[in-house]
Amino acid sequence: MRETVRFLLGDELVEIASCDPTRTVLDWLRLDRRRTGTKEGCAEGDCGACTIVVGRLDGGRLRYEAINACIRFLPTLDGCHVLTVEHLKTLDGALHPVQQAMVDCHGSQCGFCTPGFVMSLFALWLNERAPSVGRIEDALAGNLCRCTGYEPIIAAAQRMEAAERETDRFVAAMPAIMARLNALSDEETVSLGDGERHFYAPATVEALAELVSTHPQATLVAGATDVGLWVTKGMRRLDPVIYLGRIDALRTISDEGGHLRFGAMANQIAVRETLAGISPQLDEMMRRFGGEQVRNAGTIGGNIANGSPIGDLPPALIALGATLVLARSRHCEERSDEAIQGDVEQAPLDRFATLAMTKIDRRTIPLEAFFLDYRKQDRRPGEFVETVLVPKLPAGALFHVSKISKRFDEDISAVCGAFYLKLDEAGHVGEARLVYGGMAGIPKRAEAAEAALLGRSWDDATVAAAIAALAQDFTPLSDMRASAAYRLKVAGNLLRRFLIETTAPETSTRVAGLLAEAAHG
């Protein structure tokens, strides 16, 4: 085991041997390092005032991402390159081209949010050339400003492209930074704490299985886009924390022919790009997963294992017929719960000397069977989500996904609907999966509505019968996002939208379509 966290802060190598496992990067930057350009606005990953840029090795390249420092735990920076707004200016005080563009276009007024906008634009500038206005708006959707009205900031994003990227010192330094991060990379399990609580970050699936076996009460952290709020808003004390972000094997995405295979730690940016090949509607939905900072950190496995009834991805994946691969150490099967608890109390570190002999047991289950009740999943002691398998759409299949929320960007769904149909040669519904989020304590299929569709023509009368059956499938709650009556009405209307889109495609039913029409007069 390695008992320090190591990362680069600008050009400086930082090594930390003792740390609260859930201390946020934001608090450390501001309180320990006095990097006060990084601000706290919301402490929940919504406003973007805390945005920093984090570089990490990804498949043989160096990828820089905008990240919310307010919900990122400090020890999870192991092996990363961290840049704050203070790093952008040169030693003689000259502004970086991104900063200069903000000045030239009057993109700042009160200034509180400005460092966060600058860092989001800096990440975009590092990664992409000549982004469209739409792409700029996507990159900035996770940053809120109450002063400027955004137009000057978008203008700054367009102007910063005039800078010579090839001569930029950050671009020029990338090979050296890659070499330094490669030198920090190892397959040791990181283990450190603050004397009371503990943090682990394994580098292999085998080490992860052993840790979860030894610490079945641990909180597994992927992107911390929700777990971070447990700490900053719920004031929960998590112990121990097991972080999955150092396991490269869990980040892989592959095309297996008839289906796609996603490692649990594949982030939402990469997942979105891949799922867009199945349906552009998946691309549209995932473009609204929080802001870009959240999509950079969030993962497909974390989104599923978190078990939120209002997570938007599980309904879509269930509609597609996705399955999960759950893994655990064989020790969990060989020992009783009492024996596992004994190991927790003793926490024998020397067991990790035999990791090469660790055997993994795996089982595959339909994703819909994983969700049992509110925040309760079919996960045996020591199990974790390792892989998500998503079938491609067969020829002739119909698919739809919609997210309904009060605002377009950065909002949680009131209702999410995802539908899959297969029609027979006569035009009758031969197979149907109607899945909703926000309608129950778990993402759930509407079985009565599905039964109302089967064997019938795909038309208004059939859909009306299915809509009427939704009241048998769901008794939704009323809360701040929507009333129960609204949710039932919207659930039916989404099914009707599916019918319209598949039988009258010339009819515009989505914001994107309406905006496109408006743009063309």
Short mmCIF file of C-alpha atoms in Angstrom, two decimals:
data_model
loop_
_atom_site.label_atom_id
_atom_site.label_comp_id
_atom_site.label_asym_id
_atom_site.label_seq_id
_atom_site.Cartn_x
_atom_site.Cartn_y
_atom_site.Cartn_z
CA MET A 1 0.00 0.00 0.00
CA ARG A 2 0.96 3.62 -0.55
CA GLU A 3 0.07 5.87 2.35
CA THR A 4 0.24 9.23 0.58
CA VAL A 5 -1.84 11.01 -2.04
CA ARG A 6 0.29 12.56 -4.78
CA PHE A 7 -0.70 15.09 -7.43
CA LEU A 8 0.58 18.15 -9.26
CA LEU A 9 -0.72 21.59 -8.31
CA GLY A 10 0.48 23.60 -11.26
CA ASP A 11 4.20 22.75 -11.38
CA GLU A 12 4.36 21.74 -7.70
CA LEU A 13 4.33 18.12 -6.54
CA VAL A 14 1.96 17.78 -3.59
CA GLU A 15 2.12 14.80 -1.22
CA ILE A 16 -0.45 14.40 1.53
CA ALA A 17 -0.06 11.74 4.21
CA SER A 18 -3.01 12.60 6.45
CA CYS A 19 -6.39 13.88 5.36
CA ASP A 20 -10.10 13.85 6.17
CA PRO A 21 -11.36 11.43 3.48
CA THR A 22 -14.20 13.78 2.55
CA ARG A 23 -12.45 17.12 2.74
CA THR A 24 -13.34 19.01 -0.42
CA VAL A 25 -10.78 20.25 -2.88
CA LEU A 26 -12.38 23.69 -2.55
CA ASP A 27 -11.76 23.90 1.20
CA TRP A 28 -8.18 22.71 0.81
CA LEU A 29 -7.44 25.22 -1.95
CA ARG A 30 -8.94 28.17 -0.11
CA LEU A 31 -8.00 27.40 3.50
CA ASP A 32 -4.69 25.57 3.16
CA ARG A 33 -3.28 27.03 -0.04
CA ARG A 34 -5.04 30.42 -0.08
CA ARG A 35 -6.09 29.91 -3.69
CA THR A 36 -9.07 32.15 -3.10
CA GLY A 37 -9.88 32.70 -6.77
CA THR A 38 -11.82 29.44 -6.53
CA LYS A 39 -15.12 30.42 -4.94
CA GLU A 40 -17.89 28.69 -3.02
CA GLY A 41 -21.31 29.62 -4.32
CA CYS A 42 -23.66 26.68 -3.85
CA ALA A 43 -21.54 23.81 -2.43
CA GLU A 44 -23.54 21.35 -4.52
CA GLY A 45 -22.04 21.47 -8.01
CA ASP A 46 -24.64 23.77 -9.58
CA CYS A 47 -23.24 27.30 -9.87
CA GLY A 48 -19.72 26.65 -11.20
CA ALA A 49 -18.00 29.35 -9.10
CA CYS A 50 -15.67 26.65 -7.75
CA THR A 51 -14.62 25.33 -11.19
CA ILE A 52 -11.03 24.17 -11.54
CA VAL A 53 -9.36 22.21 -14.34
CA VAL A 54 -8.03 18.74 -13.62
CA GLY A 55 -5.79 16.82 -16.00
CA ARG A 56 -5.60 13.04 -15.89
CA LEU A 57 -4.11 10.27 -17.98
CA ASP A 58 -6.73 8.67 -20.19
CA GLY A 59 -5.81 5.93 -22.63
CA GLY A 60 -2.30 7.18 -23.32
CA ARG A 61 -3.24 10.86 -23.55
CA LEU A 62 -3.63 13.75 -21.15
CA ARG A 63 -7.22 14.90 -20.79
CA TYR A 64 -8.14 18.15 -19.05
CA GLU A 65 -11.61 18.52 -17.55
CA ALA A 66 -13.54 21.26 -15.80
CA ILE A 67 -14.50 19.97 -12.32
CA ASN A 68 -16.57 21.27 -9.41
CA ALA A 69 -14.08 21.61 -6.54
CA CYS A 70 -16.91 22.05 -4.00
CA ILE A 71 -18.00 18.39 -4.19
CA ARG A 72 -14.72 16.72 -5.18
CA PHE A 73 -12.90 15.01 -2.31
CA LEU A 74 -9.25 15.97 -1.95
CA PRO A 75 -7.76 12.42 -1.87
CA THR A 76 -9.42 11.66 -5.24
CA LEU A 77 -6.88 13.96 -6.92
CA ASP A 78 -4.21 11.26 -6.70
CA GLY A 79 -2.29 11.12 -9.99
CA CYS A 80 -3.89 14.29 -11.39
CA HIS A 81 -2.69 17.70 -12.57
CA VAL A 82 -4.66 20.50 -10.90
CA LEU A 83 -4.94 24.01 -12.29
CA THR A 84 -6.70 26.96 -10.66
CA VAL A 85 -7.38 30.43 -12.03
CA GLU A 86 -4.21 31.67 -10.31
CA HIS A 87 -2.10 29.47 -12.58
CA LEU A 88 -3.31 31.12 -15.78
CA LYS A 89 -1.49 34.45 -15.58
CA THR A 90 2.25 34.51 -16.30
CA LEU A 91 4.93 35.40 -13.76
CA ASP A 92 5.00 38.98 -15.06
CA GLY A 93 1.25 39.27 -14.51
CA ALA A 94 0.18 39.00 -18.15
CA LEU A 95 -3.26 37.46 -18.62
CA HIS A 96 -3.87 34.19 -20.40
CA PRO A 97 -5.70 34.59 -23.75
CA VAL A 98 -8.86 33.20 -22.17
CA GLN A 99 -8.72 35.81 -19.42
CA GLN A 100 -7.88 38.57 -21.89
CA ALA A 101 -10.88 37.64 -24.03
CA MET A 102 -13.14 38.03 -21.00
CA VAL A 103 -11.67 41.50 -20.39
CA ASP A 104 -11.96 42.56 -24.03
CA CYS A 105 -15.59 41.43 -24.28
CA HIS A 106 -16.65 42.82 -20.90
CA GLY A 107 -17.54 39.33 -19.72
CA SER A 108 -17.26 40.17 -16.03
CA GLN A 109 -19.30 42.48 -13.84
CA CYS A 110 -19.33 41.78 -10.09
CA GLY A 111 -16.55 39.22 -10.67
CA PHE A 112 -17.64 36.52 -8.22
CA CYS A 113 -18.47 33.94 -10.88
CA THR A 114 -15.72 35.03 -13.28
CA PRO A 115 -12.93 32.63 -12.20
CA GLY A 116 -15.29 29.69 -12.68
CA PHE A 117 -16.27 30.85 -16.16
CA VAL A 118 -12.62 31.40 -17.04
CA MET A 119 -11.70 27.86 -15.98
CA SER A 120 -14.60 26.31 -17.92
CA LEU A 121 -13.55 28.28 -21.00
CA PHE A 122 -9.91 27.32 -20.40
CA ALA A 123 -10.82 23.61 -20.42
CA LEU A 124 -12.81 24.11 -23.63
CA TRP A 125 -9.91 26.03 -25.19
CA LEU A 126 -7.42 23.29 -24.30
CA ASN A 127 -9.55 20.48 -25.72
CA GLU A 128 -11.36 21.87 -28.77
CA ARG A 129 -10.74 24.16 -31.70
CA ALA A 130 -13.36 26.61 -32.98
CA PRO A 131 -16.31 25.34 -30.93
CA SER A 132 -19.76 26.33 -32.15
CA VAL A 133 -22.00 28.62 -30.12
CA GLY A 134 -24.03 25.57 -29.14
CA ARG A 135 -20.92 23.81 -27.92
CA ILE A 136 -19.85 26.91 -25.99
CA GLU A 137 -23.26 27.07 -24.33
CA ASP A 138 -22.94 23.38 -23.37
CA ALA A 139 -19.52 24.01 -21.83
CA LEU A 140 -20.88 26.96 -19.83
CA ALA A 141 -24.20 25.44 -18.76
CA GLY A 142 -22.69 24.53 -15.38
CA ASN A 143 -21.68 28.14 -14.65
CA LEU A 144 -24.23 30.67 -13.43
CA CYS A 145 -23.89 34.46 -13.68
CA ARG A 146 -26.38 36.95 -12.26
CA CYS A 147 -24.89 40.06 -13.86
CA THR A 148 -23.82 39.93 -17.49
CA GLY A 149 -26.56 38.02 -19.30
CA TYR A 150 -24.05 35.53 -20.80
CA GLU A 151 -23.75 37.14 -24.26
CA PRO A 152 -20.43 38.87 -23.46
CA ILE A 153 -19.10 35.59 -22.05
CA ILE A 154 -20.08 33.70 -25.21
CA ALA A 155 -18.41 36.46 -27.23
CA ALA A 156 -15.26 35.97 -25.15
CA ALA A 157 -15.36 32.25 -25.88
CA GLN A 158 -15.45 33.00 -29.60
CA ARG A 159 -12.66 35.58 -29.38
CA MET A 160 -10.26 33.36 -27.41
CA GLU A 161 -9.88 31.18 -30.50
CA ALA A 162 -7.73 33.90 -32.04
CA ALA A 163 -4.91 33.02 -29.65
CA GLU A 164 -2.05 30.87 -30.88
CA ARG A 165 -2.60 27.59 -29.10
CA GLU A 166 0.65 26.05 -30.36
CA THR A 167 2.73 28.63 -28.47
CA ASP A 168 0.69 28.46 -25.28
CA ARG A 169 2.76 27.40 -22.31
CA PHE A 170 0.15 24.93 -21.04
CA VAL A 171 -0.04 23.16 -24.40
CA ALA A 172 3.76 23.14 -24.66
CA ALA A 173 4.04 21.64 -21.18
CA MET A 174 1.70 18.71 -21.86
CA PRO A 175 4.40 16.14 -22.76
CA ALA A 176 6.34 16.98 -19.58
CA ILE A 177 3.18 16.83 -17.46
CA MET A 178 2.30 13.45 -18.99
CA ALA A 179 5.74 12.15 -18.10
CA ARG A 180 5.40 13.37 -14.51
CA LEU A 181 1.94 11.84 -14.12
CA ASN A 182 3.16 8.57 -15.61
CA ALA A 183 5.95 8.57 -13.01
CA LEU A 184 3.34 8.97 -10.26
CA SER A 185 1.18 6.16 -11.65
CA ASP A 186 1.36 2.79 -9.91
CA GLU A 187 -0.84 -0.14 -8.97
CA GLU A 188 -0.53 0.38 -5.24
CA THR A 189 -3.68 0.81 -3.17
CA VAL A 190 -3.70 4.31 -1.70
CA SER A 191 -4.53 4.20 2.01
CA LEU A 192 -4.67 7.22 4.29
CA GLY A 193 -6.89 8.91 6.84
CA ASP A 194 -7.08 11.57 9.52
CA GLY A 195 -6.73 9.33 12.57
CA GLU A 196 -10.47 8.68 12.82
CA ARG A 197 -11.69 7.90 9.32
CA HIS A 198 -10.08 6.21 6.36
CA PHE A 199 -9.78 6.55 2.57
CA TYR A 200 -8.80 3.80 0.12
CA ALA A 201 -8.16 4.11 -3.61
CA PRO A 202 -7.34 0.75 -5.25
CA ALA A 203 -5.82 0.60 -8.72
CA THR A 204 -7.11 -2.83 -9.75
CA VAL A 205 -10.45 -4.62 -9.73
CA GLU A 206 -8.93 -7.34 -7.54
CA ALA A 207 -7.85 -4.81 -4.92
CA LEU A 208 -11.30 -3.21 -5.04
CA ALA A 209 -13.00 -6.57 -4.51
CA GLU A 210 -10.75 -7.28 -1.53
CA LEU A 211 -11.43 -3.88 0.01
CA VAL A 212 -15.21 -4.11 -0.39
CA SER A 213 -15.06 -7.61 1.09
CA THR A 214 -13.10 -6.35 4.08
CA HIS A 215 -15.17 -3.18 4.51
CA PRO A 216 -18.76 -4.00 3.52
CA GLN A 217 -20.00 -0.85 5.27
CA ALA A 218 -17.77 1.42 3.14
CA THR A 219 -19.13 4.14 0.87
CA LEU A 220 -18.00 3.53 -2.70
CA VAL A 221 -17.29 6.80 -4.49
CA ALA A 222 -17.14 7.20 -8.26
CA GLY A 223 -17.59 10.83 -9.34
CA ALA A 224 -19.00 12.09 -6.00
CA THR A 225 -21.53 14.23 -7.88
CA ASP A 226 -24.19 13.02 -5.43
CA VAL A 227 -22.09 11.66 -2.57
CA GLY A 228 -20.39 15.04 -2.33
CA LEU A 229 -23.75 16.56 -1.40
CA TRP A 230 -24.18 13.98 1.36
CA VAL A 231 -21.19 15.69 2.94
CA THR A 232 -21.63 19.37 2.02
CA LYS A 233 -25.41 19.48 2.52
CA GLY A 234 -26.25 16.43 4.63
CA MET A 235 -23.16 16.74 6.86
CA ARG A 236 -22.68 12.99 6.79
CA ARG A 237 -19.47 11.47 8.11
CA LEU A 238 -18.46 8.69 5.76
CA ASP A 239 -16.09 5.99 6.96
CA PRO A 240 -14.38 4.37 5.23
CA VAL A 241 -14.45 5.75 1.70
CA ILE A 242 -13.38 3.57 -1.22
CA TYR A 243 -12.66 5.56 -4.38
CA LEU A 244 -12.86 3.79 -7.74
CA GLY A 245 -11.30 6.47 -9.91
CA ARG A 246 -7.79 4.96 -10.12
CA ILE A 247 -8.97 1.71 -11.73
CA ASP A 248 -8.30 2.11 -15.44
CA ALA A 249 -9.95 -1.24 -16.23
CA LEU A 250 -13.29 0.22 -15.11
CA ARG A 251 -13.08 3.15 -17.55
CA THR A 252 -13.12 1.09 -20.74
CA ILE A 253 -15.84 1.25 -23.39
CA SER A 254 -16.02 -1.31 -26.16
CA ASP A 255 -18.29 -2.28 -29.04
CA GLU A 256 -19.04 -5.99 -28.82
CA GLY A 257 -21.09 -6.19 -31.99
CA GLY A 258 -24.65 -6.61 -30.78
CA HIS A 259 -24.11 -4.58 -27.62
CA LEU A 260 -21.91 -1.96 -26.01
CA ARG A 261 -19.82 -2.69 -22.93
CA PHE A 262 -19.21 0.10 -20.42
CA GLY A 263 -16.89 -0.12 -17.47
CA ALA A 264 -18.58 1.26 -14.37
CA MET A 265 -16.19 4.24 -14.23
CA ALA A 266 -16.77 5.39 -17.82
CA ASN A 267 -17.65 9.04 -17.39
CA GLN A 268 -20.82 10.61 -18.71
CA ILE A 269 -19.01 12.54 -21.44
CA ALA A 270 -17.69 9.33 -23.00
CA VAL A 271 -20.92 7.45 -22.33
CA ARG A 272 -22.94 10.15 -24.06
CA GLU A 273 -20.70 10.06 -27.14
CA THR A 274 -21.10 6.30 -27.39
CA LEU A 275 -24.82 6.05 -26.66
CA ALA A 276 -25.51 8.76 -29.26
CA GLY A 277 -24.72 6.07 -31.83
CA ILE A 278 -27.78 4.15 -30.63
CA SER A 279 -30.14 7.11 -30.71
CA PRO A 280 -29.73 10.88 -31.02
CA GLN A 281 -32.40 11.18 -28.32
CA LEU A 282 -29.92 9.69 -25.83
CA ASP A 283 -27.45 12.37 -26.85
CA GLU A 284 -30.08 15.06 -26.27
CA MET A 285 -31.02 13.70 -22.85
CA MET A 286 -27.45 13.29 -21.62
CA ARG A 287 -26.55 16.80 -22.75
CA ARG A 288 -28.79 17.84 -19.82
CA PHE A 289 -27.03 15.78 -17.13
CA GLY A 290 -26.09 18.65 -14.83
CA GLY A 291 -23.38 20.92 -16.21
CA GLU A 292 -20.26 19.82 -18.02
CA GLN A 293 -18.39 19.73 -14.70
CA VAL A 294 -20.86 17.11 -13.46
CA ARG A 295 -20.70 15.11 -16.69
CA ASN A 296 -16.88 15.12 -16.52
CA ALA A 297 -16.97 13.60 -13.03
CA GLY A 298 -20.14 11.48 -13.09
CA THR A 299 -19.99 7.86 -14.24
CA ILE A 300 -22.40 5.32 -15.66
CA GLY A 301 -21.82 2.91 -12.76
CA GLY A 302 -22.22 5.62 -10.14
CA ASN A 303 -25.44 6.82 -11.74
CA ILE A 304 -26.85 3.31 -11.50
CA ALA A 305 -25.44 2.18 -8.15
CA ASN A 306 -26.56 5.42 -6.48
CA GLY A 307 -30.10 4.12 -6.98
CA SER A 308 -31.82 7.51 -7.27
CA PRO A 309 -35.46 7.25 -8.42
CA ILE A 310 -34.93 10.43 -10.45
CA GLY A 311 -31.74 9.39 -12.22
CA ASP A 312 -32.34 9.80 -15.94
CA LEU A 313 -30.01 7.16 -17.35
CA PRO A 314 -31.48 3.98 -15.75
CA PRO A 315 -34.93 4.35 -17.40
CA ALA A 316 -33.29 4.70 -20.82
CA LEU A 317 -30.98 1.73 -20.22
CA ILE A 318 -33.82 -0.45 -18.91
CA ALA A 319 -35.87 0.38 -22.00
CA LEU A 320 -32.92 -0.76 -24.12
CA GLY A 321 -32.72 -4.05 -22.17
CA ALA A 322 -29.40 -3.36 -20.42
CA THR A 323 -27.80 -5.82 -18.01
CA LEU A 324 -25.33 -5.39 -15.16
CA VAL A 325 -22.26 -7.40 -14.27
CA LEU A 326 -21.82 -7.42 -10.49
CA ALA A 327 -18.50 -8.54 -9.06
CA ARG A 328 -17.12 -9.46 -5.64
CA SER A 329 -14.24 -11.28 -4.06
CA ARG A 330 -14.77 -15.01 -3.63
CA HIS A 331 -13.94 -14.48 0.05
CA CYS A 332 -17.43 -13.03 0.49
CA GLU A 333 -18.97 -16.32 -0.57
CA GLU A 334 -16.61 -18.40 1.54
CA ARG A 335 -17.11 -16.48 4.79
CA SER A 336 -20.13 -15.75 6.94
CA ASP A 337 -21.35 -12.24 7.72
CA GLU A 338 -19.91 -12.61 11.23
CA ALA A 339 -16.50 -13.44 9.80
CA ILE A 340 -16.67 -10.42 7.50
CA GLN A 341 -17.48 -8.20 10.46
CA GLY A 342 -14.50 -9.64 12.31
CA ASP A 343 -12.27 -8.67 9.42
CA VAL A 344 -13.66 -5.14 9.51
CA GLU A 345 -12.71 -4.80 13.15
CA GLN A 346 -9.19 -6.14 12.59
CA ALA A 347 -8.66 -4.65 9.09
CA PRO A 348 -5.62 -6.85 8.40
CA LEU A 349 -3.57 -4.99 5.82
CA ASP A 350 -1.31 -7.96 5.13
CA ARG A 351 -4.15 -9.64 3.24
CA PHE A 352 -3.30 -7.36 0.34
CA ALA A 353 -0.02 -9.20 -0.11
CA THR A 354 -2.06 -12.04 -1.65
CA LEU A 355 -4.00 -9.92 -4.10
CA ALA A 356 -2.46 -11.74 -7.04
CA MET A 357 -4.43 -14.80 -5.90
CA THR A 358 -7.73 -12.95 -5.41
CA LYS A 359 -10.52 -14.55 -7.40
CA ILE A 360 -13.54 -12.61 -8.57
CA ASP A 361 -17.06 -13.99 -8.71
CA ARG A 362 -19.37 -12.32 -11.20
CA ARG A 363 -23.07 -12.51 -11.93
CA THR A 364 -25.16 -10.85 -14.62
CA ILE A 365 -28.66 -9.53 -13.96
CA PRO A 366 -31.13 -7.41 -15.92
CA LEU A 367 -30.78 -3.78 -14.91
CA GLU A 368 -34.48 -3.55 -14.06
CA ALA A 369 -34.02 -6.38 -11.49
CA PHE A 370 -31.24 -4.44 -9.74
CA PHE A 371 -33.64 -1.88 -8.29
CA LEU A 372 -35.74 -3.38 -5.47
CA ASP A 373 -37.05 -0.41 -3.50
CA TYR A 374 -36.12 3.18 -2.71
CA ARG A 375 -32.30 3.22 -2.36
CA LYS A 376 -32.31 -0.58 -2.11
CA GLN A 377 -30.69 -2.75 -4.78
CA ASP A 378 -30.06 -6.42 -5.43
CA ARG A 379 -26.45 -6.24 -4.32
CA ARG A 380 -25.02 -9.03 -2.21
CA PRO A 381 -22.43 -8.39 0.52
CA GLY A 382 -19.18 -7.30 -1.09
CA GLU A 383 -20.68 -6.77 -4.55
CA PHE A 384 -20.12 -3.74 -6.74
CA VAL A 385 -21.15 -2.73 -10.24
CA GLU A 386 -18.32 -3.65 -12.60
CA THR A 387 -19.81 -3.49 -16.11
CA VAL A 388 -22.94 -2.28 -17.90
CA LEU A 389 -23.98 -4.08 -21.09
CA VAL A 390 -26.29 -2.12 -23.42
CA PRO A 391 -27.85 -3.84 -26.45
CA LYS A 392 -27.98 -1.94 -29.71
CA LEU A 393 -31.38 -1.32 -31.25
CA PRO A 394 -32.40 -4.12 -33.62
CA ALA A 395 -33.60 -3.23 -37.10
CA GLY A 396 -37.11 -1.80 -37.06
CA ALA A 397 -37.21 -1.15 -33.32
CA LEU A 398 -38.69 2.13 -32.09
CA PHE A 399 -37.09 4.03 -29.22
CA HIS A 400 -37.84 7.24 -27.35
CA VAL A 401 -36.53 9.06 -24.27
CA SER A 402 -37.70 12.36 -22.76
CA LYS A 403 -36.76 14.35 -19.69
CA ILE A 404 -39.24 16.86 -18.25
CA SER A 405 -37.95 19.48 -15.81
CA LYS A 406 -38.80 23.04 -14.79
CA ARG A 407 -35.80 24.50 -16.61
CA PHE A 408 -33.88 23.12 -19.55
CA ASP A 409 -30.35 23.09 -18.10
CA GLU A 410 -29.09 21.82 -14.77
CA ASP A 411 -32.38 20.60 -13.34
CA ILE A 412 -33.59 17.32 -11.92
CA SER A 413 -36.40 15.57 -13.75
CA ALA A 414 -39.97 15.68 -12.59
CA VAL A 415 -40.58 12.76 -14.95
CA CYS A 416 -38.32 10.85 -17.32
CA GLY A 417 -39.84 8.44 -19.84
CA ALA A 418 -38.03 5.89 -21.99
CA PHE A 419 -39.85 3.57 -24.40
CA TYR A 420 -38.95 0.65 -26.65
CA LEU A 421 -41.31 -0.99 -29.14
CA LYS A 422 -40.98 -3.73 -31.70
CA LEU A 423 -43.79 -4.04 -34.23
CA ASP A 424 -44.63 -7.21 -36.15
CA GLU A 425 -45.23 -7.32 -39.89
CA ALA A 426 -48.89 -6.43 -39.41
CA GLY A 427 -47.97 -3.29 -37.50
CA HIS A 428 -49.04 -4.71 -34.14
CA VAL A 429 -46.99 -4.23 -30.99
CA GLY A 430 -45.06 -7.42 -30.41
CA GLU A 431 -42.72 -6.21 -27.68
CA ALA A 432 -42.91 -3.18 -25.39
CA ARG A 433 -40.85 -1.70 -22.57
CA LEU A 434 -42.22 1.50 -21.06
CA VAL A 435 -39.97 2.79 -18.28
CA TYR A 436 -40.34 5.85 -16.08
CA GLY A 437 -38.20 7.71 -13.59
CA GLY A 438 -39.68 10.05 -11.00
CA MET A 439 -42.92 8.11 -10.85
CA ALA A 440 -41.98 5.64 -8.08
CA GLY A 441 -39.25 4.93 -5.55
CA ILE A 442 -37.22 3.24 -8.29
CA PRO A 443 -36.99 3.49 -12.08
CA LYS A 444 -39.88 1.20 -13.02
CA ARG A 445 -41.58 -0.41 -15.99
CA ALA A 446 -45.25 0.34 -16.58
CA GLU A 447 -46.41 -3.25 -16.88
CA ALA A 448 -50.15 -2.57 -17.15
CA ALA A 449 -49.55 0.02 -19.85
CA GLU A 450 -47.26 -2.40 -21.68
CA ALA A 451 -49.99 -5.06 -21.57
CA ALA A 452 -52.45 -2.57 -23.05
CA LEU A 453 -50.15 -2.16 -26.06
CA LEU A 454 -49.28 -5.79 -26.82
CA GLY A 455 -50.96 -7.30 -29.85
CA ARG A 456 -52.64 -4.05 -30.85
CA SER A 457 -52.00 -1.57 -33.64
CA TRP A 458 -49.63 1.28 -32.84
CA ASP A 459 -52.20 4.07 -33.07
CA ASP A 460 -54.16 6.66 -31.09
CA ALA A 461 -56.68 4.21 -29.64
CA THR A 462 -53.98 1.84 -28.41
CA VAL A 463 -51.96 4.64 -26.85
CA ALA A 464 -55.08 6.02 -25.16
CA ALA A 465 -55.65 2.62 -23.55
CA ALA A 466 -52.04 2.46 -22.39
CA ILE A 467 -52.26 5.97 -20.93
CA ALA A 468 -55.37 5.00 -18.99
CA ALA A 469 -53.50 1.98 -17.59
CA LEU A 470 -50.69 4.12 -16.17
CA ALA A 471 -52.79 4.79 -13.07
CA GLN A 472 -52.56 1.06 -12.30
CA ASP A 473 -48.78 1.14 -12.57
CA PHE A 474 -47.97 4.25 -10.53
CA THR A 475 -49.11 6.23 -7.52
CA PRO A 476 -46.62 9.10 -7.78
CA LEU A 477 -45.81 11.54 -5.01
CA SER A 478 -46.38 15.27 -4.95
CA ASP A 479 -43.26 17.27 -4.11
CA MET A 480 -41.46 20.51 -4.97
CA ARG A 481 -40.87 19.36 -8.54
CA ALA A 482 -44.39 18.30 -9.49
CA SER A 483 -47.75 17.15 -8.18
CA ALA A 484 -48.91 13.56 -8.51
CA ALA A 485 -51.60 14.60 -11.00
CA TYR A 486 -49.04 16.47 -13.11
CA ARG A 487 -46.72 13.49 -13.15
CA LEU A 488 -49.46 11.12 -14.33
CA LYS A 489 -50.52 13.58 -17.02
CA VAL A 490 -46.99 14.10 -18.25
CA ALA A 491 -46.27 10.35 -18.22
CA GLY A 492 -49.19 9.84 -20.59
CA ASN A 493 -48.26 12.80 -22.75
CA LEU A 494 -44.72 11.44 -23.19
CA LEU A 495 -46.18 8.20 -24.52
CA ARG A 496 -48.35 10.21 -26.90
CA ARG A 497 -45.26 12.15 -28.02
CA PHE A 498 -43.60 8.83 -28.79
CA LEU A 499 -46.54 7.92 -31.03
CA ILE A 500 -46.40 11.26 -32.84
CA GLU A 501 -42.64 11.08 -33.39
CA THR A 502 -42.85 7.57 -34.82
CA THR A 503 -45.98 8.02 -36.96
CA ALA A 504 -45.85 11.71 -37.88
CA PRO A 505 -42.16 12.63 -37.84
CA GLU A 506 -42.82 15.90 -39.66
CA THR A 507 -44.46 17.23 -36.47
CA SER A 508 -42.07 19.12 -34.16
CA THR A 509 -42.42 17.88 -30.60
CA ARG A 510 -39.15 18.96 -29.00
CA VAL A 511 -37.51 22.23 -28.05
CA ALA A 512 -34.58 21.54 -30.37
CA GLY A 513 -36.92 21.08 -33.33
CA LEU A 514 -38.89 24.21 -32.55
CA LEU A 515 -35.72 26.27 -32.17
CA ALA A 516 -34.39 24.95 -35.47
CA GLU A 517 -37.60 25.99 -37.19
CA ALA A 518 -37.42 29.45 -35.63
CA ALA A 519 -33.80 29.86 -36.72
CA HIS A 520 -34.78 29.13 -40.34
CA GLY A 521 -37.67 31.58 -40.31
#
